Amino acid sequence: GAVVSQHPSRVICKSGTSVKIECRSLDFQATTMFWYRQFPKQSLMLMATSNEGSKATYEQGVEKDKFLINHASLTLSTLTVTSAHPEDSSFYICSARGSTEQFFGPGTRLTVL
Amino acid sequence: GDSVTQMEGPVTLSEEAFLTINCTYTATGYPSLFWYVQYPGEGLQLLLKATKADDKGSNKGFEATYRKETTSFHLEKGSVQVSDSAVYFCALSDSNNDMRFGAGTRLTVKP
């Protein structure tokens, strides 16, 4: 089946620094990619939807200046957490939509000290 | 907006026990319904899906039937195995084709 990769799988950073997470669709082109955040013992929350070549659409309550999303090509989307704080620590999952369904990446565990 | 409510866990069963994880949804229109599974340390994987009323999705011994009259999509398996231990998410694809997830149910199967 289709594969979506994320890099890095884990990252630890200091408060105030920025972290970039990459999401790639490895064997298909994804015109739409999604970024989710998963809190401990809670469900996935959709953060934003990005379409290749256009600005991302953010869900209500998600700060677009803090969570920068770039979808520069049909196989790559990036999420940058700017000026990270401990409350940004979470598990971030990307998803890419193929022709018939969404495929999920393995997730990135972000820990902000 | 569209939403999914699923049975909260955790659920602990003995091997070969019968599994039911309840899921109900609220939606305008006719969403597609999904069950995803997340094994420890991994991302989500599609387990099964149904795209219209009365459809039954099945995979790896798991089944779920799209019940429009009760707005439900309960997950069942007749005999669970230790390897089924994971977190299970019910989800729907809304009118914008965005996925909405339930809270997730952690299943632990003991030998």
Short mmCIF file of C-alpha atoms in Angstrom, two decimals:
data_model
loop_
_atom_site.label_atom_id
_atom_site.label_comp_id
_atom_site.label_asym_id
_atom_site.label_seq_id
_atom_site.Cartn_x
_atom_site.Cartn_y
_atom_site.Cartn_z
CA GLY A 1 0.00 0.00 0.00
CA ALA A 2 0.87 3.64 -0.15
CA VAL A 3 3.51 4.85 2.28
CA VAL A 4 3.82 8.15 4.03
CA SER A 5 7.00 8.96 5.90
CA GLN A 6 7.73 11.53 8.55
CA HIS A 7 11.03 12.90 9.69
CA PRO A 8 12.19 13.09 12.38
CA SER A 9 10.38 10.43 14.36
CA ARG A 10 11.43 12.03 17.63
CA VAL A 11 12.78 15.45 18.45
CA ILE A 12 13.68 17.16 21.69
CA CYS A 13 14.25 20.88 21.63
CA LYS A 14 14.68 23.79 23.98
CA SER A 15 11.91 26.25 24.64
CA GLY A 16 11.98 29.13 22.17
CA THR A 17 13.51 27.21 19.29
CA SER A 18 11.79 26.17 16.07
CA VAL A 19 11.33 22.63 14.85
CA LYS A 20 10.55 21.45 11.33
CA ILE A 21 8.77 18.18 10.62
CA GLU A 22 8.70 16.73 7.13
CA CYS A 23 5.97 14.58 5.66
CA ARG A 24 6.50 12.75 2.39
CA SER A 25 4.29 10.55 0.28
CA LEU A 26 6.72 7.96 -1.05
CA ASP A 27 4.92 6.28 -3.92
CA PHE A 28 2.03 8.52 -4.84
CA GLN A 29 1.26 12.15 -5.40
CA ALA A 30 -0.83 13.86 -2.77
CA THR A 31 -2.55 17.06 -3.70
CA THR A 32 -3.82 17.34 -0.16
CA MET A 33 -1.98 16.71 3.07
CA PHE A 34 -3.22 16.99 6.61
CA TRP A 35 -1.54 17.65 9.92
CA TYR A 36 -2.94 16.22 13.13
CA ARG A 37 -1.97 16.55 16.75
CA GLN A 38 -2.52 13.76 19.22
CA PHE A 39 -2.57 14.51 22.91
CA PRO A 40 -2.00 11.73 25.42
CA LYS A 41 -5.10 9.60 25.83
CA GLN A 42 -6.98 11.80 23.40
CA SER A 43 -7.99 11.61 19.82
CA LEU A 44 -6.38 13.09 16.80
CA MET A 45 -7.19 16.71 16.28
CA LEU A 46 -6.97 18.10 12.78
CA MET A 47 -4.72 21.14 12.79
CA ALA A 48 -4.68 22.14 9.17
CA THR A 49 -5.23 21.04 5.61
CA SER A 50 -2.70 21.92 2.98
CA ASN A 51 -3.08 21.81 -0.76
CA GLU A 52 -0.04 21.78 -2.96
CA GLY A 53 0.91 25.25 -4.06
CA SER A 54 -1.58 27.12 -1.93
CA LYS A 55 -1.90 28.34 1.64
CA ALA A 56 -2.93 25.92 4.32
CA THR A 57 -6.39 26.04 5.85
CA TYR A 58 -6.19 26.02 9.62
CA GLU A 59 -8.77 24.69 12.00
CA GLN A 60 -10.30 27.03 14.51
CA GLY A 61 -8.02 27.63 17.45
CA VAL A 62 -4.81 26.69 15.67
CA GLU A 63 -2.34 29.55 15.41
CA LYS A 64 -1.16 29.83 11.83
CA ASP A 65 1.84 31.95 12.80
CA LYS A 66 2.97 29.34 15.27
CA PHE A 67 2.40 26.27 13.15
CA LEU A 68 3.75 27.08 9.71
CA ILE A 69 2.78 24.66 6.99
CA ASN A 70 4.35 24.51 3.58
CA HIS A 71 3.22 22.16 0.83
CA ALA A 72 5.75 22.89 -1.86
CA SER A 73 5.34 19.77 -3.95
CA LEU A 74 2.96 16.89 -4.51
CA THR A 75 5.05 14.65 -2.29
CA LEU A 76 6.26 16.93 0.50
CA SER A 77 4.65 18.99 3.22
CA THR A 78 6.41 20.51 6.21
CA LEU A 79 5.16 21.67 9.58
CA THR A 80 7.32 24.13 11.47
CA VAL A 81 6.58 24.72 15.12
CA THR A 82 7.96 28.19 15.76
CA SER A 83 9.14 29.39 19.15
CA ALA A 84 8.19 26.09 20.69
CA HIS A 85 7.03 25.91 24.29
CA PRO A 86 6.51 22.92 26.59
CA GLU A 87 2.78 22.97 25.91
CA ASP A 88 3.56 22.25 22.26
CA SER A 89 4.93 18.87 23.28
CA SER A 90 2.79 16.31 21.52
CA PHE A 91 2.63 13.64 18.87
CA TYR A 92 2.19 15.13 15.42
CA ILE A 93 0.88 12.97 12.59
CA CYS A 94 0.63 13.86 8.95
CA SER A 95 -1.62 12.30 6.40
CA ALA A 96 -1.64 12.37 2.63
CA ARG A 97 -4.70 11.83 0.53
CA GLY A 98 -4.37 9.60 -2.48
CA SER A 99 -7.03 8.92 -5.04
CA THR A 100 -9.24 6.87 -2.75
CA GLU A 101 -8.16 7.21 0.86
CA GLN A 102 -5.89 8.90 3.33
CA PHE A 103 -2.61 7.36 4.36
CA PHE A 104 -0.98 8.27 7.63
CA GLY A 105 2.60 8.85 8.55
CA PRO A 106 4.18 7.17 11.59
CA GLY A 107 4.10 10.37 13.62
CA THR A 108 6.69 12.65 15.22
CA ARG A 109 7.07 12.88 18.97
CA LEU A 110 8.00 16.45 19.90
CA THR A 111 9.27 17.19 23.38
CA VAL A 112 9.96 20.79 24.30
CA LEU A 113 12.06 21.27 27.40
CA GLY B 1 -20.25 19.90 12.76
CA ASP B 2 -19.70 16.27 12.05
CA SER B 3 -18.37 14.23 14.94
CA VAL B 4 -17.66 10.74 16.17
CA THR B 5 -18.21 9.31 19.63
CA GLN B 6 -16.66 6.02 20.55
CA MET B 7 -16.57 3.87 23.63
CA GLU B 8 -13.91 4.97 26.03
CA GLY B 9 -11.36 2.49 27.19
CA PRO B 10 -9.28 1.00 28.20
CA VAL B 11 -10.65 -2.40 27.30
CA THR B 12 -8.90 -5.49 28.63
CA LEU B 13 -9.83 -8.92 27.32
CA SER B 14 -8.49 -12.41 27.48
CA GLU B 15 -7.32 -14.09 24.32
CA GLU B 16 -10.16 -15.55 22.23
CA ALA B 17 -12.76 -13.28 23.85
CA PHE B 18 -15.36 -11.43 21.80
CA LEU B 19 -14.69 -7.76 21.15
CA THR B 20 -17.12 -4.90 20.60
CA ILE B 21 -16.08 -1.27 20.47
CA ASN B 22 -19.04 1.04 20.04
CA CYS B 23 -18.96 3.99 17.70
CA THR B 24 -21.72 6.44 16.84
CA TYR B 25 -21.56 9.45 14.60
CA THR B 26 -23.26 12.75 13.90
CA ALA B 27 -23.08 14.02 10.37
CA THR B 28 -24.85 16.00 7.73
CA GLY B 29 -25.08 14.14 4.49
CA TYR B 30 -23.72 10.65 4.05
CA PRO B 31 -20.20 10.25 5.39
CA SER B 32 -17.85 7.38 4.81
CA LEU B 33 -16.95 5.56 8.01
CA PHE B 34 -13.63 4.07 9.03
CA TRP B 35 -11.85 2.17 11.72
CA TYR B 36 -8.15 2.86 12.12
CA VAL B 37 -5.71 0.96 14.32
CA GLN B 38 -2.57 2.31 15.96
CA TYR B 39 -0.13 -0.30 17.19
CA PRO B 40 2.35 0.73 19.90
CA GLY B 41 4.92 3.16 18.56
CA GLU B 42 3.43 3.27 15.09
CA GLY B 43 1.19 5.51 13.04
CA LEU B 44 -2.38 4.90 12.04
CA GLN B 45 -3.37 2.13 9.69
CA LEU B 46 -6.70 1.74 8.00
CA LEU B 47 -8.40 -1.35 9.38
CA LEU B 48 -11.68 -1.27 7.47
CA LYS B 49 -14.19 1.11 5.98
CA ALA B 50 -17.74 1.42 4.69
CA THR B 51 -18.93 4.05 2.30
CA LYS B 52 -22.71 3.70 2.41
CA ALA B 53 -25.54 2.48 4.60
CA ASP B 54 -25.67 -1.27 5.26
CA ASP B 55 -22.16 -1.78 3.93
CA LYS B 56 -20.03 -4.11 6.04
CA GLY B 57 -16.31 -3.50 6.24
CA SER B 58 -14.11 -6.40 7.25
CA ASN B 59 -10.42 -7.12 7.63
CA LYS B 60 -8.25 -9.41 9.76
CA GLY B 61 -11.33 -10.88 11.44
CA PHE B 62 -12.70 -7.45 12.37
CA GLU B 63 -16.10 -6.32 11.10
CA ALA B 64 -18.23 -3.20 11.26
CA THR B 65 -21.56 -2.45 9.62
CA TYR B 66 -22.67 1.05 8.59
CA ARG B 67 -26.03 1.49 10.33
CA LYS B 68 -27.73 4.65 9.19
CA GLU B 69 -30.83 4.14 11.34
CA THR B 70 -28.77 4.06 14.53
CA THR B 71 -25.91 6.20 13.18
CA SER B 72 -23.47 3.57 14.36
CA PHE B 73 -20.41 1.71 13.13
CA HIS B 74 -19.52 -0.68 15.92
CA LEU B 75 -16.31 -2.69 15.61
CA GLU B 76 -16.48 -6.42 16.38
CA LYS B 77 -14.18 -9.39 16.38
CA GLY B 78 -15.17 -12.86 17.40
CA SER B 79 -11.91 -13.99 18.91
CA VAL B 80 -9.18 -11.51 19.78
CA GLN B 81 -5.48 -12.27 19.90
CA VAL B 82 -2.65 -10.74 21.88
CA SER B 83 -1.42 -9.16 18.67
CA ASP B 84 -4.68 -7.16 18.44
CA SER B 85 -3.58 -5.04 21.39
CA ALA B 86 -3.61 -1.48 20.05
CA VAL B 87 -5.59 1.73 20.04
CA TYR B 88 -8.60 1.74 17.75
CA PHE B 89 -10.04 4.92 16.26
CA CYS B 90 -13.43 5.30 14.68
CA ALA B 91 -13.55 8.05 12.08
CA LEU B 92 -15.69 9.61 9.42
CA SER B 93 -14.96 11.53 6.30
CA ASP B 94 -17.11 14.63 6.35
CA SER B 95 -18.63 16.64 3.53
CA ASN B 96 -15.28 18.33 2.92
CA ASN B 97 -13.51 14.97 2.88
CA ASP B 98 -11.80 15.85 6.14
CA MET B 99 -11.37 13.07 8.66
CA ARG B 100 -12.98 13.40 12.08
CA PHE B 101 -11.81 10.97 14.72
CA GLY B 102 -13.25 9.49 17.85
CA ALA B 103 -11.28 9.59 21.07
CA GLY B 104 -9.70 6.20 20.54
CA THR B 105 -10.11 3.02 22.54
CA ARG B 106 -7.09 1.20 23.92
CA LEU B 107 -7.44 -2.56 23.74
CA THR B 108 -5.20 -4.88 25.73
CA VAL B 109 -5.49 -8.60 25.12
CA LYS B 110 -3.95 -10.86 27.74
CA PRO B 111 -2.76 -14.39 27.04
#
